[in-house]
PDB file of C-alpha atoms and ligand atoms in Angstrom:
ATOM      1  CA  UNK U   1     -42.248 -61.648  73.940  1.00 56.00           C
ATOM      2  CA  UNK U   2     -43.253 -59.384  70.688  1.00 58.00           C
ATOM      3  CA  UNK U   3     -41.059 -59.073  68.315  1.00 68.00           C
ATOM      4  CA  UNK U   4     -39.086 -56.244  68.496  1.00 70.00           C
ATOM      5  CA  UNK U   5     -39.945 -55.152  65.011  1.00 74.00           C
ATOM      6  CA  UNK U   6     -43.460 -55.243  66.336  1.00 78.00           C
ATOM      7  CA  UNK U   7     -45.739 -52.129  65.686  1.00 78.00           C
ATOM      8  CA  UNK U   8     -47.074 -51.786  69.381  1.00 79.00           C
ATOM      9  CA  UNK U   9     -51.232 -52.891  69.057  1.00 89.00           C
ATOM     10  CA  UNK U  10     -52.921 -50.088  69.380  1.00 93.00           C
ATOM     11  CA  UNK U  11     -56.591 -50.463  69.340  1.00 95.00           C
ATOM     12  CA  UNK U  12     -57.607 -46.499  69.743  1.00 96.00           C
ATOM     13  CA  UNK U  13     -55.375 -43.839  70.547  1.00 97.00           C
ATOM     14  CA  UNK U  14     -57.344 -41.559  72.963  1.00 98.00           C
ATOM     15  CA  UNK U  15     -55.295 -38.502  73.548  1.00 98.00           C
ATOM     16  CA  UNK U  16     -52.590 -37.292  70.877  1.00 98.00           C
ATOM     17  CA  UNK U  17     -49.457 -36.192  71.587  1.00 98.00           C
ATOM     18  CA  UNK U  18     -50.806 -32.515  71.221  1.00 98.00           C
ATOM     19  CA  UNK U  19     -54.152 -33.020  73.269  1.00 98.00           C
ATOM     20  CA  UNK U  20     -51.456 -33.845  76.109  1.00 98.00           C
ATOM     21  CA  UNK U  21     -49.472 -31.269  75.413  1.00 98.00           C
ATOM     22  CA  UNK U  22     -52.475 -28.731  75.492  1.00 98.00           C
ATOM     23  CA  UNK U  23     -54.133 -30.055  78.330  1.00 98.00           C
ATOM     24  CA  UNK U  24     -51.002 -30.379  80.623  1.00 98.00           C
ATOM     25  CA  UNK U  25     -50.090 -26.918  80.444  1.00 98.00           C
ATOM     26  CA  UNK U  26     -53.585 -25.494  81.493  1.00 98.00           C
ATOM     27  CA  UNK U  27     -53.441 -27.797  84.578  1.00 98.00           C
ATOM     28  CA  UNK U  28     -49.553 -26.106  84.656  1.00 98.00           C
ATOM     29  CA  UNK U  29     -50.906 -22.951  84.310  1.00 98.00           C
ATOM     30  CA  UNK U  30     -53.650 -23.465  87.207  1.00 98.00           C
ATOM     31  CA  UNK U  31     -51.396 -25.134  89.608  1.00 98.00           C
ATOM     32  CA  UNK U  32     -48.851 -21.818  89.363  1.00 98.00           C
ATOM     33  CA  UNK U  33     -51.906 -19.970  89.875  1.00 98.00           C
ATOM     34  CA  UNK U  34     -52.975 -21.507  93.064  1.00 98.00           C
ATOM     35  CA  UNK U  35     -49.405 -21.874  94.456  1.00 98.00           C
ATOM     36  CA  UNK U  36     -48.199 -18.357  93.547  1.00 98.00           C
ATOM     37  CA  UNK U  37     -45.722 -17.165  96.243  1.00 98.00           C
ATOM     38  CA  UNK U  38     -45.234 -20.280  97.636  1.00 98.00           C
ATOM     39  CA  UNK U  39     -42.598 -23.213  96.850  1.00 98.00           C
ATOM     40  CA  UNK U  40     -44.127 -26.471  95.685  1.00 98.00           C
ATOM     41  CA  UNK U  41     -42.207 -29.893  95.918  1.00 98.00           C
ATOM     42  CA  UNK U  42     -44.111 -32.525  93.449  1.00 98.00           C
ATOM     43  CA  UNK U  43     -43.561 -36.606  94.028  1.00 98.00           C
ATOM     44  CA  UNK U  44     -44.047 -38.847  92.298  1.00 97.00           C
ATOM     45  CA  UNK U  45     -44.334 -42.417  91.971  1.00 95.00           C
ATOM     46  CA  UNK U  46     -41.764 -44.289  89.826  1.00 95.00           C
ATOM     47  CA  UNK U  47     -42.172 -45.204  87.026  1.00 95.00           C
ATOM     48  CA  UNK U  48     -44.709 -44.588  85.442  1.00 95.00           C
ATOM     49  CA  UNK U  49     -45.520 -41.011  86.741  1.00 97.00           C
ATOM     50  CA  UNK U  50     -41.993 -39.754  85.841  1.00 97.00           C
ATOM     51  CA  UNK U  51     -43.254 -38.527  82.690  1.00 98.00           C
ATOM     52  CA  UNK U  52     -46.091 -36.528  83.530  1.00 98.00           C
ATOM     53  CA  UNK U  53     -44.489 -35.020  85.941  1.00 98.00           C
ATOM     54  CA  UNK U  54     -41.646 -34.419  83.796  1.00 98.00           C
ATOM     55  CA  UNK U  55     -44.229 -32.655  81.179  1.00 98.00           C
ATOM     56  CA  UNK U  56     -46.239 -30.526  84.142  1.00 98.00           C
ATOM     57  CA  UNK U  57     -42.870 -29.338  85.821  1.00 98.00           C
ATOM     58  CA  UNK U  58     -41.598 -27.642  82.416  1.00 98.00           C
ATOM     59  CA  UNK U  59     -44.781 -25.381  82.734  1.00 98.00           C
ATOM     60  CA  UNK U  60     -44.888 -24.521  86.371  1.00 98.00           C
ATOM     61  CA  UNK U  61     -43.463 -21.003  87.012  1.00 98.00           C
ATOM     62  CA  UNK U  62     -43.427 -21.801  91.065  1.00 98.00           C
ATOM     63  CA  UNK U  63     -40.493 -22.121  92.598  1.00 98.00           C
ATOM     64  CA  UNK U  64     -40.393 -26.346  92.857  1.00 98.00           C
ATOM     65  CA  UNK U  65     -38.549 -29.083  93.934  1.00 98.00           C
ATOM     66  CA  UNK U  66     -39.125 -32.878  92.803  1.00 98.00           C
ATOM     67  CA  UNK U  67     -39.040 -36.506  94.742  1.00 98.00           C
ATOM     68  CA  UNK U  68     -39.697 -39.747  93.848  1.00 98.00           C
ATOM     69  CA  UNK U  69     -40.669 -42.815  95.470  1.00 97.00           C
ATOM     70  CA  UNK U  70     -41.032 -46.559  94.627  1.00 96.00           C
ATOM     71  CA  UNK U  71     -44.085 -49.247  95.546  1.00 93.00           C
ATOM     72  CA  UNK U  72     -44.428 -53.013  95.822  1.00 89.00           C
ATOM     73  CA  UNK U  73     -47.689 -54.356  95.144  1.00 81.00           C
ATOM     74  CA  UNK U  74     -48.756 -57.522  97.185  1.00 76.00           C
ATOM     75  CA  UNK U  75     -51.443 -59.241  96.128  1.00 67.00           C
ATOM     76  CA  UNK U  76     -52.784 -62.741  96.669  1.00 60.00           C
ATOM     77  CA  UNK U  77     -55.869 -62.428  93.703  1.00 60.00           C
ATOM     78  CA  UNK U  78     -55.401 -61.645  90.337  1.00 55.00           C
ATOM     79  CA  UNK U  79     -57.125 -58.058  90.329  1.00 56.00           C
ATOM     80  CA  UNK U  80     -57.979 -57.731  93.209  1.00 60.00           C
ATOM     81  CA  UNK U  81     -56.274 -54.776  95.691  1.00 62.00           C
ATOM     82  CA  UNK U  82     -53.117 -56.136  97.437  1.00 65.00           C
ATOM     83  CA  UNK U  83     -51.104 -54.106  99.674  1.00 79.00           C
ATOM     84  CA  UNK U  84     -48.675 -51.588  99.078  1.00 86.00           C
ATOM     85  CA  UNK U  85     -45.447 -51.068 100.019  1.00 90.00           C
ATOM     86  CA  UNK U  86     -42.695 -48.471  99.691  1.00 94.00           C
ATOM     87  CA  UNK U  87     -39.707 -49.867  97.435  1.00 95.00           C
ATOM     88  CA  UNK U  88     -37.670 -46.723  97.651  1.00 97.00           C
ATOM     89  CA  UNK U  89     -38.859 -43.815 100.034  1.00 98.00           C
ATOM     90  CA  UNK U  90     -38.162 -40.017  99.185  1.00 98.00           C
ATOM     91  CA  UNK U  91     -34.842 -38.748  99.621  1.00 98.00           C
ATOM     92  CA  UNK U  92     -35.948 -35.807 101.485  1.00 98.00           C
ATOM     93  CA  UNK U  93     -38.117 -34.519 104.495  1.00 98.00           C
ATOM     94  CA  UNK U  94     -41.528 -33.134 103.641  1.00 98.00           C
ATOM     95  CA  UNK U  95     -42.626 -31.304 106.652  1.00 98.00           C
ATOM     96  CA  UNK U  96     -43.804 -27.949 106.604  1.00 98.00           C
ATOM     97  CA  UNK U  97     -43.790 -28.108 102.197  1.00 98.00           C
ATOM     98  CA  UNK U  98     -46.469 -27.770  99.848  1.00 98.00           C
ATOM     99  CA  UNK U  99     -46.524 -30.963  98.155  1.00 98.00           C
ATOM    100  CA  UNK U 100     -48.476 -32.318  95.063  1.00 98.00           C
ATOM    101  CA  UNK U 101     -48.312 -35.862  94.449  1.00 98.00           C
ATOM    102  CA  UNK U 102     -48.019 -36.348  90.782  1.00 98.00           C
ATOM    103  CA  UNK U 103     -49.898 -39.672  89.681  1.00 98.00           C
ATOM    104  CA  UNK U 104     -50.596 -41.163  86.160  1.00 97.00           C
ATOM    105  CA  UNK U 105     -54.037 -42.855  87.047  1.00 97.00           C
ATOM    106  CA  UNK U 106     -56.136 -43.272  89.518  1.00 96.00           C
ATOM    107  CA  UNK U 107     -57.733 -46.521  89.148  1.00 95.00           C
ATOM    108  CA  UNK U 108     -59.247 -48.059  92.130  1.00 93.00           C
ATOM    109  CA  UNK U 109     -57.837 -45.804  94.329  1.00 94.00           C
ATOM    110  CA  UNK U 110     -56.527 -48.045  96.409  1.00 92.00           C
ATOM    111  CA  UNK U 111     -52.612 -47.258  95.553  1.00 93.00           C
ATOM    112  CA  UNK U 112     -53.112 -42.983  96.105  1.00 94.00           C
ATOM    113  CA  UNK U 113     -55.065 -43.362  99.101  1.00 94.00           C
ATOM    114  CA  UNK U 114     -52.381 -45.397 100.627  1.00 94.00           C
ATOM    115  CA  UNK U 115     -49.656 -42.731  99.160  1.00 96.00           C
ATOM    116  CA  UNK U 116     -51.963 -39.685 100.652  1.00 97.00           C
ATOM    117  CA  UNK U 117     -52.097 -40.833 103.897  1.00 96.00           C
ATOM    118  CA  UNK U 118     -48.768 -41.880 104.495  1.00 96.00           C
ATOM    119  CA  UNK U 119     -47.415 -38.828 102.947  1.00 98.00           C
ATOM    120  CA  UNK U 120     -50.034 -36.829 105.296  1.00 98.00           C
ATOM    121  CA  UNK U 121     -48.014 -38.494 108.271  1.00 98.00           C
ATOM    122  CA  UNK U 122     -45.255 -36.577 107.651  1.00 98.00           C
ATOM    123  CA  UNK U 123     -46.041 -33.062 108.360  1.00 98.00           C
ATOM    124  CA  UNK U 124     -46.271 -31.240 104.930  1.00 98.00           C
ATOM    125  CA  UNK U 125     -47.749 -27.981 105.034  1.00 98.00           C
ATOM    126  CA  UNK U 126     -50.226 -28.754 102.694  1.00 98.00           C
ATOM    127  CA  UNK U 127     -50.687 -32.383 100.332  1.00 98.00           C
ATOM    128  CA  UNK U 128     -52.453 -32.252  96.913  1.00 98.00           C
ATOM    129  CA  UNK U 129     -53.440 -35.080  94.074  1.00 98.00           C
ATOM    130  CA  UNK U 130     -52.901 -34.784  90.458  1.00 98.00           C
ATOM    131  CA  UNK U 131     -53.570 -37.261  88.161  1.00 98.00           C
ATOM    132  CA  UNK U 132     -53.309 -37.404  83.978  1.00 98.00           C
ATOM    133  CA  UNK U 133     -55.459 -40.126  83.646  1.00 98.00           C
ATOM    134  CA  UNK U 134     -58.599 -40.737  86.250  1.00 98.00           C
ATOM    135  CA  UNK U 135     -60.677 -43.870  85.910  1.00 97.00           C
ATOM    136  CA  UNK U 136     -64.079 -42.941  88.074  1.00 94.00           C
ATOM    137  CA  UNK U 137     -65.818 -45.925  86.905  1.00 93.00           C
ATOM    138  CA  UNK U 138     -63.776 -47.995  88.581  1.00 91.00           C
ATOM    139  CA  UNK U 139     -62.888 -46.272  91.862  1.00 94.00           C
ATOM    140  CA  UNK U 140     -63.455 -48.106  95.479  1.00 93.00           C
ATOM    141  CA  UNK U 141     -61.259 -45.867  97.426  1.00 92.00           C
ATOM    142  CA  UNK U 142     -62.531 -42.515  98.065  1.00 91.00           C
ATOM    143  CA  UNK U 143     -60.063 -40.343  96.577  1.00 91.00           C
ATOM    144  CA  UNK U 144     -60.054 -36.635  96.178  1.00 94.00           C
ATOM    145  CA  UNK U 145     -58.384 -35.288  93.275  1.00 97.00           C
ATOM    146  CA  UNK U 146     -57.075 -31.281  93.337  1.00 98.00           C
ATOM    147  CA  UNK U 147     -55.944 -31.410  89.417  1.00 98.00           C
ATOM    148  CA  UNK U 148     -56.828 -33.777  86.633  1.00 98.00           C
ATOM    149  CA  UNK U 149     -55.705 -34.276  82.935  1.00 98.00           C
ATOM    150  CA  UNK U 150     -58.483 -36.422  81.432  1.00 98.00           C
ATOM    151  CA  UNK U 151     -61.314 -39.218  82.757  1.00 98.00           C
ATOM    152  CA  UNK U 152     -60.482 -42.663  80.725  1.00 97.00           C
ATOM    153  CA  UNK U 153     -63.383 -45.196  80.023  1.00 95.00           C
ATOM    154  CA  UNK U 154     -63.056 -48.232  82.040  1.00 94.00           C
ATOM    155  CA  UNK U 155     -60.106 -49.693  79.350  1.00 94.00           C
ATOM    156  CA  UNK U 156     -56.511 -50.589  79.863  1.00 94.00           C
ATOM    157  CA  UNK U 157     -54.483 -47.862  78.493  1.00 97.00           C
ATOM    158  CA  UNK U 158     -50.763 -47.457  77.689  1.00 97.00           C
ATOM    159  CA  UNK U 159     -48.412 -44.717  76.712  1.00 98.00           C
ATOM    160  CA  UNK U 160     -46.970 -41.166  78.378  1.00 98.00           C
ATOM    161  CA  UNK U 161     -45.670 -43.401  81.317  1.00 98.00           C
ATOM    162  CA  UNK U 162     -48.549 -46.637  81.365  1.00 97.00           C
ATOM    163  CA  UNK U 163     -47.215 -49.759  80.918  1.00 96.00           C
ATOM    164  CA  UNK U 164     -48.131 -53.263  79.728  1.00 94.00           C
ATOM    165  CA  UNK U 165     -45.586 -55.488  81.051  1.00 92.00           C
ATOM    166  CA  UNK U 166     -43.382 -52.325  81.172  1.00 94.00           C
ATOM    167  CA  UNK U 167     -43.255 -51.775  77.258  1.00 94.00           C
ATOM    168  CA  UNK U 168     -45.194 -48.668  75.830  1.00 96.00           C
ATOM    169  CA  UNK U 169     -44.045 -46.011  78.116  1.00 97.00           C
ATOM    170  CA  UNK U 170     -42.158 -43.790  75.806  1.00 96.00           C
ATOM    171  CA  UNK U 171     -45.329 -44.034  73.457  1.00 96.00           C
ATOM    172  CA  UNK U 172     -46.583 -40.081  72.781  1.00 97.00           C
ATOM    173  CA  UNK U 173     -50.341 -40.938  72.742  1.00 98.00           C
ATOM    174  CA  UNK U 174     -52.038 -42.585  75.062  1.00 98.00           C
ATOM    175  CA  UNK U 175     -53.546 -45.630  73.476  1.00 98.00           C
ATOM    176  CA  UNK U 176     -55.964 -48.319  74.569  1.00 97.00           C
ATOM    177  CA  UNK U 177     -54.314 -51.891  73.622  1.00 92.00           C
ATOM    178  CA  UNK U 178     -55.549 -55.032  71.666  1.00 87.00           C
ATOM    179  CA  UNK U 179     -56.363 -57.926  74.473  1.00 75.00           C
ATOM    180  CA  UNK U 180     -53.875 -60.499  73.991  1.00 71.00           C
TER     181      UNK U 180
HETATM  182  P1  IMP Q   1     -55.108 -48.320  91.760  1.00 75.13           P
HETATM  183  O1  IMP Q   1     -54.438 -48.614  93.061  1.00 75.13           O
HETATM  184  O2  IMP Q   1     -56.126 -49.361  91.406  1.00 75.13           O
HETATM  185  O3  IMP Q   1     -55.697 -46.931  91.669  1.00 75.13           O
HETATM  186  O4  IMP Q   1     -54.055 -48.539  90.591  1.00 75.13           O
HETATM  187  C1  IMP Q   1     -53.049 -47.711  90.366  1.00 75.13           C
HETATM  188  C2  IMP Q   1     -51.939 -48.350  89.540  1.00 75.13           C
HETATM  189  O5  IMP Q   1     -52.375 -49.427  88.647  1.00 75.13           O
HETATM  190  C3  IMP Q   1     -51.433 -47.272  88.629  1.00 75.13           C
HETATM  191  O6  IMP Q   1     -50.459 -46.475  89.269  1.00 75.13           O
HETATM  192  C4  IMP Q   1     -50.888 -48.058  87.451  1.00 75.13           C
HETATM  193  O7  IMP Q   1     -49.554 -48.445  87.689  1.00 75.13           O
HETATM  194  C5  IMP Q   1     -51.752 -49.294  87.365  1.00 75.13           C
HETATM  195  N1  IMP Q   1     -52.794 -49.154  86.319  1.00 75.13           N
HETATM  196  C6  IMP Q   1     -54.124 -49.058  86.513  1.00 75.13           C
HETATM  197  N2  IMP Q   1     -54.786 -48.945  85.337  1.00 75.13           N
HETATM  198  C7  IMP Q   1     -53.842 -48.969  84.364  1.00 75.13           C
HETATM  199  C8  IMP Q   1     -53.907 -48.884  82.911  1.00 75.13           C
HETATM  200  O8  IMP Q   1     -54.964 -48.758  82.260  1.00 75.13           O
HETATM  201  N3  IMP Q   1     -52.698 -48.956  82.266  1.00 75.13           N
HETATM  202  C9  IMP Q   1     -51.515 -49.093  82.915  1.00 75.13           C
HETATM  203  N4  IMP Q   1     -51.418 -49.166  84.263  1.00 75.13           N
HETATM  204  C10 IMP Q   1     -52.568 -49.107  84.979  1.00 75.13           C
HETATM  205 MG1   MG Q   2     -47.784 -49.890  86.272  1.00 75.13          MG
END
């Protein structure tokens, strides 16, 4: 384990604190555009999406309720996609809601289109994607994404809700890390 003195190893910070900040509140500011006169319910997927969504819910002016759900990944290769399953399921019914669910990257795909299509199963009026972070060059699961933050490079990244080994979340930035 680091030390906890440890400065966290930051190879490049990508996005400041304030690029977030600026970006998150036009995708705010569109989403309350398109859902104007309607009631919006984002999800999202602990934990790591808690805060973005967090962040894009303070600048929403829709009426809007939040959920959250919980996956397992399964997975028999290192890297490779395993399947998912849900931990902890939404507290509430969907059906007949506009719902947005809130992700902090879409890598290969694999874990929203999973997410999408069970969520789909469940009668919402309508079911959006956002994402902060999209990673194209890496993406084997067609997934279409209504709202997103910023494309990455094909780098592991930590910070506003990404993990390594579940440290970094609180970090401001988000930061591509020194290989160990
Ligand atoms: P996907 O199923 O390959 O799209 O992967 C989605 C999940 O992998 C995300 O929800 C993250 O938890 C995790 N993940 C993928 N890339 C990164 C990264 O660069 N940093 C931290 N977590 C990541
Ligand atoms: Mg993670």
């Amino acid at each position: 384990m680091n030390s906890p003195n440890a400065p966290p190893p930051i190879e490049r910070v990508l996005f400041t604190a304030e690029q977030i900040d600026a970006r998150v509140r036009e995708v705010a500011a569109q989403i309350s555009a398109d859902f104007a006169g309607r009631e919006l319910k984002l999800v999202a997927v602990l934990k790591g999406s808690v805060f973005f969504l967090t962040a894009l819910a303070r600048h929403i002016t829709v009426p809007l309720r939040v959920d959250f759900l919980a996956i397992s990944h399964f997975t028999n290769q290192p890297g490779a996609p395993g399947v998912v399953r849900i931990a902890k399921d939404l507290d509430d019914a969907i059906e007949g809601e506009h719902v947005l669910l809130v992700e902090d990257i879409v890598d290969t795909g694999f874990t929203t289109r999973y997410l999408l299509q069970n969520l789909a199963g469940r009668g919402p009026a309508s079911l959006g994607l956002c994402t902060l972070l999209d990673r194209t060059s890496r993406r084997i699961a067609r997934t279409p994404i209504n709202y997103s933050c910023f494309e990455i490079p094909d780098r592991f990244v930590v910070g506003f809700g990404l993990d390594h080994k579940q440290l970094y979340r609180n970090l401001d930035c988000i930061a591509v890390i020194r290989p160990e």
